[in-house]
Structures are given as structure tokens and as C-alpha cells.
Short mmCIF file of C-alpha atoms in Angstrom, two decimals:
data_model
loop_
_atom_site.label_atom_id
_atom_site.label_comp_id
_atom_site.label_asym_id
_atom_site.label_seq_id
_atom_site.Cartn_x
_atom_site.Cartn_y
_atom_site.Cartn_z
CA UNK F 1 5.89 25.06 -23.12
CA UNK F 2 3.85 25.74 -20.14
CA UNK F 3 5.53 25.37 -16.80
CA UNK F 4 3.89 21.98 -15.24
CA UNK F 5 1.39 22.51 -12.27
CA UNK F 6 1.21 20.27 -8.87
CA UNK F 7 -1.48 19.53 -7.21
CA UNK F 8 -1.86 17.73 -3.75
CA UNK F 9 -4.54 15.11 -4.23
CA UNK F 10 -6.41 13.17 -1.02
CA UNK F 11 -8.24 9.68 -1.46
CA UNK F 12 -10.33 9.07 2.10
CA UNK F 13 -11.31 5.46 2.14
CA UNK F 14 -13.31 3.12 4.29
CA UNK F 15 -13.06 -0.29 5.17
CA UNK F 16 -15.55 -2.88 4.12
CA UNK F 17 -14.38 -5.50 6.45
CA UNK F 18 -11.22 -6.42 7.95
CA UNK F 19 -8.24 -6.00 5.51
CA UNK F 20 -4.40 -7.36 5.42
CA UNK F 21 -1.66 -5.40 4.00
CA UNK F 22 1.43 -8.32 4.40
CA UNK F 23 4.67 -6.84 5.39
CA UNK F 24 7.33 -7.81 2.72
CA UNK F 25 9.31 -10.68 3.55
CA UNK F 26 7.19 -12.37 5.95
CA UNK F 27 6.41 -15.64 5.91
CA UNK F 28 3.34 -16.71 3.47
CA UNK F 29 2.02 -18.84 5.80
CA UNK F 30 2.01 -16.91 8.41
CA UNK F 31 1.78 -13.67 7.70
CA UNK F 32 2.05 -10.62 9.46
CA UNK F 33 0.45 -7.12 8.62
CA UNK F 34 1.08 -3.37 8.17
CA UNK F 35 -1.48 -0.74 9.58
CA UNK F 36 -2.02 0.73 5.76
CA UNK F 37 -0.94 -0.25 2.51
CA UNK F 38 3.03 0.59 1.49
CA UNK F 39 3.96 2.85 -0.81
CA UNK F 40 4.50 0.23 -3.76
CA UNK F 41 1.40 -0.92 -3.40
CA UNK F 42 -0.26 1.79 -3.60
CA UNK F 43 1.67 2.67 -6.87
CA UNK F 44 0.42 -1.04 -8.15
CA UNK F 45 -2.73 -0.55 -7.12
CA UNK F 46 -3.01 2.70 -9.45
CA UNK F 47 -1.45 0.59 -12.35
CA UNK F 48 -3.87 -1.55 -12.30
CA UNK F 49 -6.74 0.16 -11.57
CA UNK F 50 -6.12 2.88 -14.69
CA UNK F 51 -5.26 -0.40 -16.93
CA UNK F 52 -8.89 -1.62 -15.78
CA UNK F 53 -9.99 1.88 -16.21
CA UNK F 54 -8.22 3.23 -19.52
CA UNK F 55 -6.21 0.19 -21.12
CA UNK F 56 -2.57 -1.11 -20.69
CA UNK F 57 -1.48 1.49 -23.52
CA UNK F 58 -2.98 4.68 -22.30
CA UNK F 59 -1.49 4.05 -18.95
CA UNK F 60 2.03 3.20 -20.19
CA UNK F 61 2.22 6.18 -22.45
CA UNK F 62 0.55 8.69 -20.10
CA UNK F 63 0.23 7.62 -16.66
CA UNK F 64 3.25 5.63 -16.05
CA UNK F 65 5.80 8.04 -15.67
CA UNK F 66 3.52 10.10 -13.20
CA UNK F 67 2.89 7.12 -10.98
CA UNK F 68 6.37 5.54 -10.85
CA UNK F 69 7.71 9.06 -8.91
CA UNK F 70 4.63 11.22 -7.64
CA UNK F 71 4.94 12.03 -3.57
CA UNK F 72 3.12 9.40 -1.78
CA UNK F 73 1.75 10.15 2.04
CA UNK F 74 -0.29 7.08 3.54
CA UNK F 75 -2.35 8.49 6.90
CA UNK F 76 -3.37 5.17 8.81
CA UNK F 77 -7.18 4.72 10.44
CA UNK F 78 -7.35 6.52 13.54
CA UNK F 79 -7.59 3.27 15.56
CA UNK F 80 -6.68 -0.33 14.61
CA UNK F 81 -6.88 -3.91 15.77
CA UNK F 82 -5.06 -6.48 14.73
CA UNK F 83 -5.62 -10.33 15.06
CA UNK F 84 -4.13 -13.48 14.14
CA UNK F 85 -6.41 -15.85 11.86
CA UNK F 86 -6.72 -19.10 10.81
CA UNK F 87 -7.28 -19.26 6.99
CA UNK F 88 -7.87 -22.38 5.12
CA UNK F 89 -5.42 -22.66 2.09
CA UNK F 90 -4.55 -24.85 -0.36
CA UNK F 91 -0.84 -25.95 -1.52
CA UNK F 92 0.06 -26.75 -4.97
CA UNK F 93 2.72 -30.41 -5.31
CA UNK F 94 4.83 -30.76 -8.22
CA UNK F 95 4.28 -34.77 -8.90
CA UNK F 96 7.58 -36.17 -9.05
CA UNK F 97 8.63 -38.45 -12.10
CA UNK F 98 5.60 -40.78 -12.60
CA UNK F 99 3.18 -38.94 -10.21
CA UNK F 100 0.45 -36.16 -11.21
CA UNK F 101 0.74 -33.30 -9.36
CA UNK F 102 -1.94 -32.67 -6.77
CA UNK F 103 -3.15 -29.97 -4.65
CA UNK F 104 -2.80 -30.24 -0.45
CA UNK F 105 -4.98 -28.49 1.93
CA UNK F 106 -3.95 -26.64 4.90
CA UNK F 107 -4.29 -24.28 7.45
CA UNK F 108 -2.33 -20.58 7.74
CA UNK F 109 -2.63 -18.45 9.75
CA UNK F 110 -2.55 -14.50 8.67
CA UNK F 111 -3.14 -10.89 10.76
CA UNK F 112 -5.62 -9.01 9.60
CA UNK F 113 -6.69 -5.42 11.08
CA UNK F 114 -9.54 -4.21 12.29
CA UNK F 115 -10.39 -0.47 11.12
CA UNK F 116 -11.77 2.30 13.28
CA UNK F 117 -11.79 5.51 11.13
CA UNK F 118 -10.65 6.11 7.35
CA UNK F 119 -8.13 5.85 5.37
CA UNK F 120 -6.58 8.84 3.38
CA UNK F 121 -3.73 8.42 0.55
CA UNK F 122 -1.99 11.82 -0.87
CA UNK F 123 -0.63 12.41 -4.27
CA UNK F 124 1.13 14.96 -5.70
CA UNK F 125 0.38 15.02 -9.36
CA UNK F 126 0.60 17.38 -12.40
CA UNK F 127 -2.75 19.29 -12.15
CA UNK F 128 -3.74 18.35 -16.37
CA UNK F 129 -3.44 14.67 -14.80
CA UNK F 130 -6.13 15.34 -12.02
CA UNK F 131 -9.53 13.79 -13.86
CA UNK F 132 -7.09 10.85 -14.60
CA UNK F 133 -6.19 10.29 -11.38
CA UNK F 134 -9.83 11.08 -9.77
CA UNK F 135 -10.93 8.60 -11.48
CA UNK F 136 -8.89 5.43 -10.65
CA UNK F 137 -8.63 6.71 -7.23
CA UNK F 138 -12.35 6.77 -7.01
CA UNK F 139 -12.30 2.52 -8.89
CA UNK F 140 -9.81 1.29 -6.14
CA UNK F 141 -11.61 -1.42 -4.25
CA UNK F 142 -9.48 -3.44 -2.32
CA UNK F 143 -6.06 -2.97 -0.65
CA UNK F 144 -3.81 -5.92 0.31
CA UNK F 145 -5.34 -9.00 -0.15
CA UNK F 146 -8.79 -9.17 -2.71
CA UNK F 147 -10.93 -9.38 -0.05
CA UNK F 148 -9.78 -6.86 1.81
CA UNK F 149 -12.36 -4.22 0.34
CA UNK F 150 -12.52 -0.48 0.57
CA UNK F 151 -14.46 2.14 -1.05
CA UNK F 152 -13.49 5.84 -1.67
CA UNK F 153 -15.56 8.34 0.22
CA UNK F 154 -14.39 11.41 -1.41
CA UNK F 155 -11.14 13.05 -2.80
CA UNK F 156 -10.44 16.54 -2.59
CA UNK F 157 -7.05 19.13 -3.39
CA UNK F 158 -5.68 18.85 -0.09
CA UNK F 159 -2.13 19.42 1.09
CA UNK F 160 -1.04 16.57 3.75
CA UNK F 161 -0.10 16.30 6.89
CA UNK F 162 3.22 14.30 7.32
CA UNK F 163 3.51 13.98 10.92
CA UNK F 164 0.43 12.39 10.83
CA UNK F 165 1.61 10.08 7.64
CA UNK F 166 4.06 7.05 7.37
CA UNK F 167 7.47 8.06 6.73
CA UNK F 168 10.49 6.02 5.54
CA UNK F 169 13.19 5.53 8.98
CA UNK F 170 16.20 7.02 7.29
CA UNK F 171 13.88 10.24 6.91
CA UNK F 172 12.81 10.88 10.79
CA UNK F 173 14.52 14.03 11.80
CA UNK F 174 12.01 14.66 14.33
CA UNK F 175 12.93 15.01 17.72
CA UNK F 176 12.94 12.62 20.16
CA UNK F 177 12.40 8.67 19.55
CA UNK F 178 10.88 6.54 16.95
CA UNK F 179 11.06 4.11 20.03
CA UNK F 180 7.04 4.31 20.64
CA UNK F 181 5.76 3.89 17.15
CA UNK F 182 5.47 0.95 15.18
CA UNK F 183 7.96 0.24 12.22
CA UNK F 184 7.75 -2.48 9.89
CA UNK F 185 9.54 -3.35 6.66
CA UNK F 186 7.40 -1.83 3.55
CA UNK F 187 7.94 -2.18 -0.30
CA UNK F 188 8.78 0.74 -2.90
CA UNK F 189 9.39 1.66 -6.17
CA UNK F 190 13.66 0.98 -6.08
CA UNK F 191 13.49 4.59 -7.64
CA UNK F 192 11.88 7.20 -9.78
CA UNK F 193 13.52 5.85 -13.27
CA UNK F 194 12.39 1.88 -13.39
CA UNK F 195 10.78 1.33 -16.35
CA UNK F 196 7.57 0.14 -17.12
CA UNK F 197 8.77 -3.37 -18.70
CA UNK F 198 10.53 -3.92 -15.23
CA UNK F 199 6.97 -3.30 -13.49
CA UNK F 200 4.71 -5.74 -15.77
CA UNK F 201 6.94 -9.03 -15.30
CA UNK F 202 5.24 -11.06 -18.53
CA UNK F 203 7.08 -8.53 -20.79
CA UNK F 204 10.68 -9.34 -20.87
CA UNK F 205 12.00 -13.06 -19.34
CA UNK F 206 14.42 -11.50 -17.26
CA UNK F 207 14.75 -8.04 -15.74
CA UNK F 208 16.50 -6.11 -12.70
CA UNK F 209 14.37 -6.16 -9.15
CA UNK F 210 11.82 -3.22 -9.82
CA UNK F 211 11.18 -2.85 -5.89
CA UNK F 212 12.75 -2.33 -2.75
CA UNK F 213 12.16 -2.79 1.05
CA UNK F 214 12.56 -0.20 3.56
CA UNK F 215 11.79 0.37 6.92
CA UNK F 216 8.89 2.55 7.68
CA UNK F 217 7.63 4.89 10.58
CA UNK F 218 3.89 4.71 11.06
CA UNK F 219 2.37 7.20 13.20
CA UNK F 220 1.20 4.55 15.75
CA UNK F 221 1.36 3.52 19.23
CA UNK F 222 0.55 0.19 21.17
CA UNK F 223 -2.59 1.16 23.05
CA UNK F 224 -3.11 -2.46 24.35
CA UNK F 225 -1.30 -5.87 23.95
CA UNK F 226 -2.76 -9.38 23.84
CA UNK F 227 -1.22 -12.58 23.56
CA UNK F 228 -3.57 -12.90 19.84
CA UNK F 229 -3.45 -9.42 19.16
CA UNK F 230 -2.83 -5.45 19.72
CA UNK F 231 -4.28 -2.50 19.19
CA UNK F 232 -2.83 0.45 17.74
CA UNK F 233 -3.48 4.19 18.10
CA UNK F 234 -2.98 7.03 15.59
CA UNK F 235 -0.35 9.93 16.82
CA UNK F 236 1.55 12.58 15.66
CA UNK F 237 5.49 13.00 15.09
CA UNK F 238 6.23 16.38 16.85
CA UNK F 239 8.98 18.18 15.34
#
């Protein structure tokens, strides 16, 4: 058997609009946001998109396994801003015994972030896999929320650069502090062996928690502060 091939692959992406990538554990209604998408969703987001692509089969019996454990590196827009929004929403009542159930609006509010620059996501992948992958990169249209759209500009083979890239806290070995930059809770894979019933939930009734939280170093600094809003910088961790 031929000895297996990696390739670094780069997704640049721009922002449609405003987008808002929830940081796990926050409250629904009112929601707080990372400067990029986590690692787990960008993992979903692949799953999904090569489903759309290629069909739930192809992508369990091909795909999967690639996607569950291939090196992730998430580089943030150069700039962001992020504000806090009202968004109308609507609340679903169980009707108690003798009631119908009924449906309550209300208000939210929810950061999103406004993008200056692109996007770029980096995969390391098996090299026969790279048409796969080129493609459903290339189909990804949103991250976060729905309406949060994107749109890839290009992907090339390119090799990352992780001081410019999210990494996970219990990974900084860089000198001096993570002090300045921001850190927020994010969502991964809980590790390289789940299994692809433990990832689509309407499978099996009951099943063991297919993704963690950790805490996350993003290359970013606090430029300004407002009392509705920052703005955030793109840096470097020097080793």
C-alpha cells in the first residue's frame, strides 16, 4: 500500500454581511460572539456541506474519518468590530393540560462582528482527498448563524501560519502573556475517534457527548472599547 500523502489546504473567505459565531455556553438570548468560527464548527460545517454536496453515505464512508481528526488552523479577519443587537425572536410555550401551545414574541439581543479583511481556514488532508475537499470548501456559505454569509475567494496548497491562527490555551508555549489577546470558550471534536452515529444525533436515541469546550487563544487585541462594542485587531504570537 502506498504511504498516505498530506497536504496543507487554505480556504480564504469573505464576509457578505455581518456574521455571529456564538461562543458555547452563552446565553441564547443574549449571546455573545467569537472573532471566527471554532474548530467544531468548522468540522460541521464540512459535514454538511459534502452531505449537500455528495450524499450522507459517501461522506460517512469516505470523508468522515478525514474530517473528524484533520489539523484545523482558523486565521481571524485582519480587523473586527463587534456590536450588540437587538433581534426580534420568537419563543415556543408548551400549553399546559387543557391549553394549546402557542408561540411568544420577544426581543434578544446577540453580538455580531463586523469584518475588515478575509477569512482563511487550513486543513491538513490526505492529498487523494484534495478535489473532495476543494469542493465543499468552495459550497460553504455561511458560518455561525444562516445569515451570516460568506463566500470562498480561492483555496490554494498552502502551509499555515500558527502564530497568526487560534490556538487552544493549554497549547501556548509562547513567550510572554496570553494577557493581551482575547480568549473565549470554543467547541471541538471531544477527540479524533467519535464516531459518526455520535455526530448525526437522529441515529441512535442516546449517545455519549460528541463535543467538547475549550478555551481558545485568538490572535487578537482590543484596539478600542465602547460601552456597545469593541474592536479587535489581528497580531501575532511571537515565540
Amino acid at each position: 500500500m502506498a504511504p498516505t500523502n498530506f497536504i496543507w489546504l487554505s480556504a480564504e473567505y469573505n464576509f457578505a454581511a455581518m456574521y455571529s459565531c456564538r461562543i458555547p455556553l452563552t446565553s441564547i438570548g443574549s449571546a455573545t460572539v467569537m472573532p471566527a468560527p471554532g474548530p467544531a464548527t468548522v468540522r460541521l460545517a464540512l459535514i454538511r456541506t459534502g452531505i449537500e454536496l455528495f450524499g450522507i453515505d459517501y461522506v460517512r464512508d469516505k470523508l468522515f474519518a478525514t474530517i473528524r481528526s484533520t489539523k484545523i488552523y482558523i486565521r481571524p479577519p485582519e480587523r473586527i468590530a463587534i456590536s450588540n443587537q437587538l433581534i426580534r425572536a420568537y419563543k415556543y410555550n408548551a400549553g399546559r393540560l387543557g391549553e394549546e401551545d402557542s408561540i411568544q414574541e420577544t426581543i434578544t439581543y446577540r453580538e455580531f462582528v463586523h469584518p475588515m479583511g478575509t477569512m482563511f481556514i487550513y486543513l491538513q488532508i490526505p492529498d487523494v482527498l484534495e478535489t473532495d475537499l476543494n469542493q465543499i470548501l468552495k459550497a460553504i456559505g455561511y458560518w455561525g448563524q444562516s445569515n451570516s454569509l460568506a463566500y470562498c475567494l480561492n483555496i490554494r496548497q498552502t502551509d499555515p501560519e500558527p502564530n497568526e491562527c487560534a490556538i487552544p490555551l493549554r497549547s501556548f508555549k509562547l513567550n510572554g502573556s496570553v494577557r493581551n489577546f482575547f480568549s473565549c470558550v470554543t467547541s471541538e471534536f471531544r477527540d479524533e475517534k467519535v464516531e459518526w452515529d455520535e455526530v448525526m444525533p437522529f441515529l441512535q436515541a442516546t449517545k455519549p457527548d460528541a463535543v467538547r469546550v475549550e478555551i481558545y487563544v485568538w490572535p487578537m487585541v482590543i484596539y478600542q472599547q465602547h460601552s456597545n462594542g469593541k474592536i479587535l485587531c489581528r497580531g501575532t504570537f511571537e515565540a
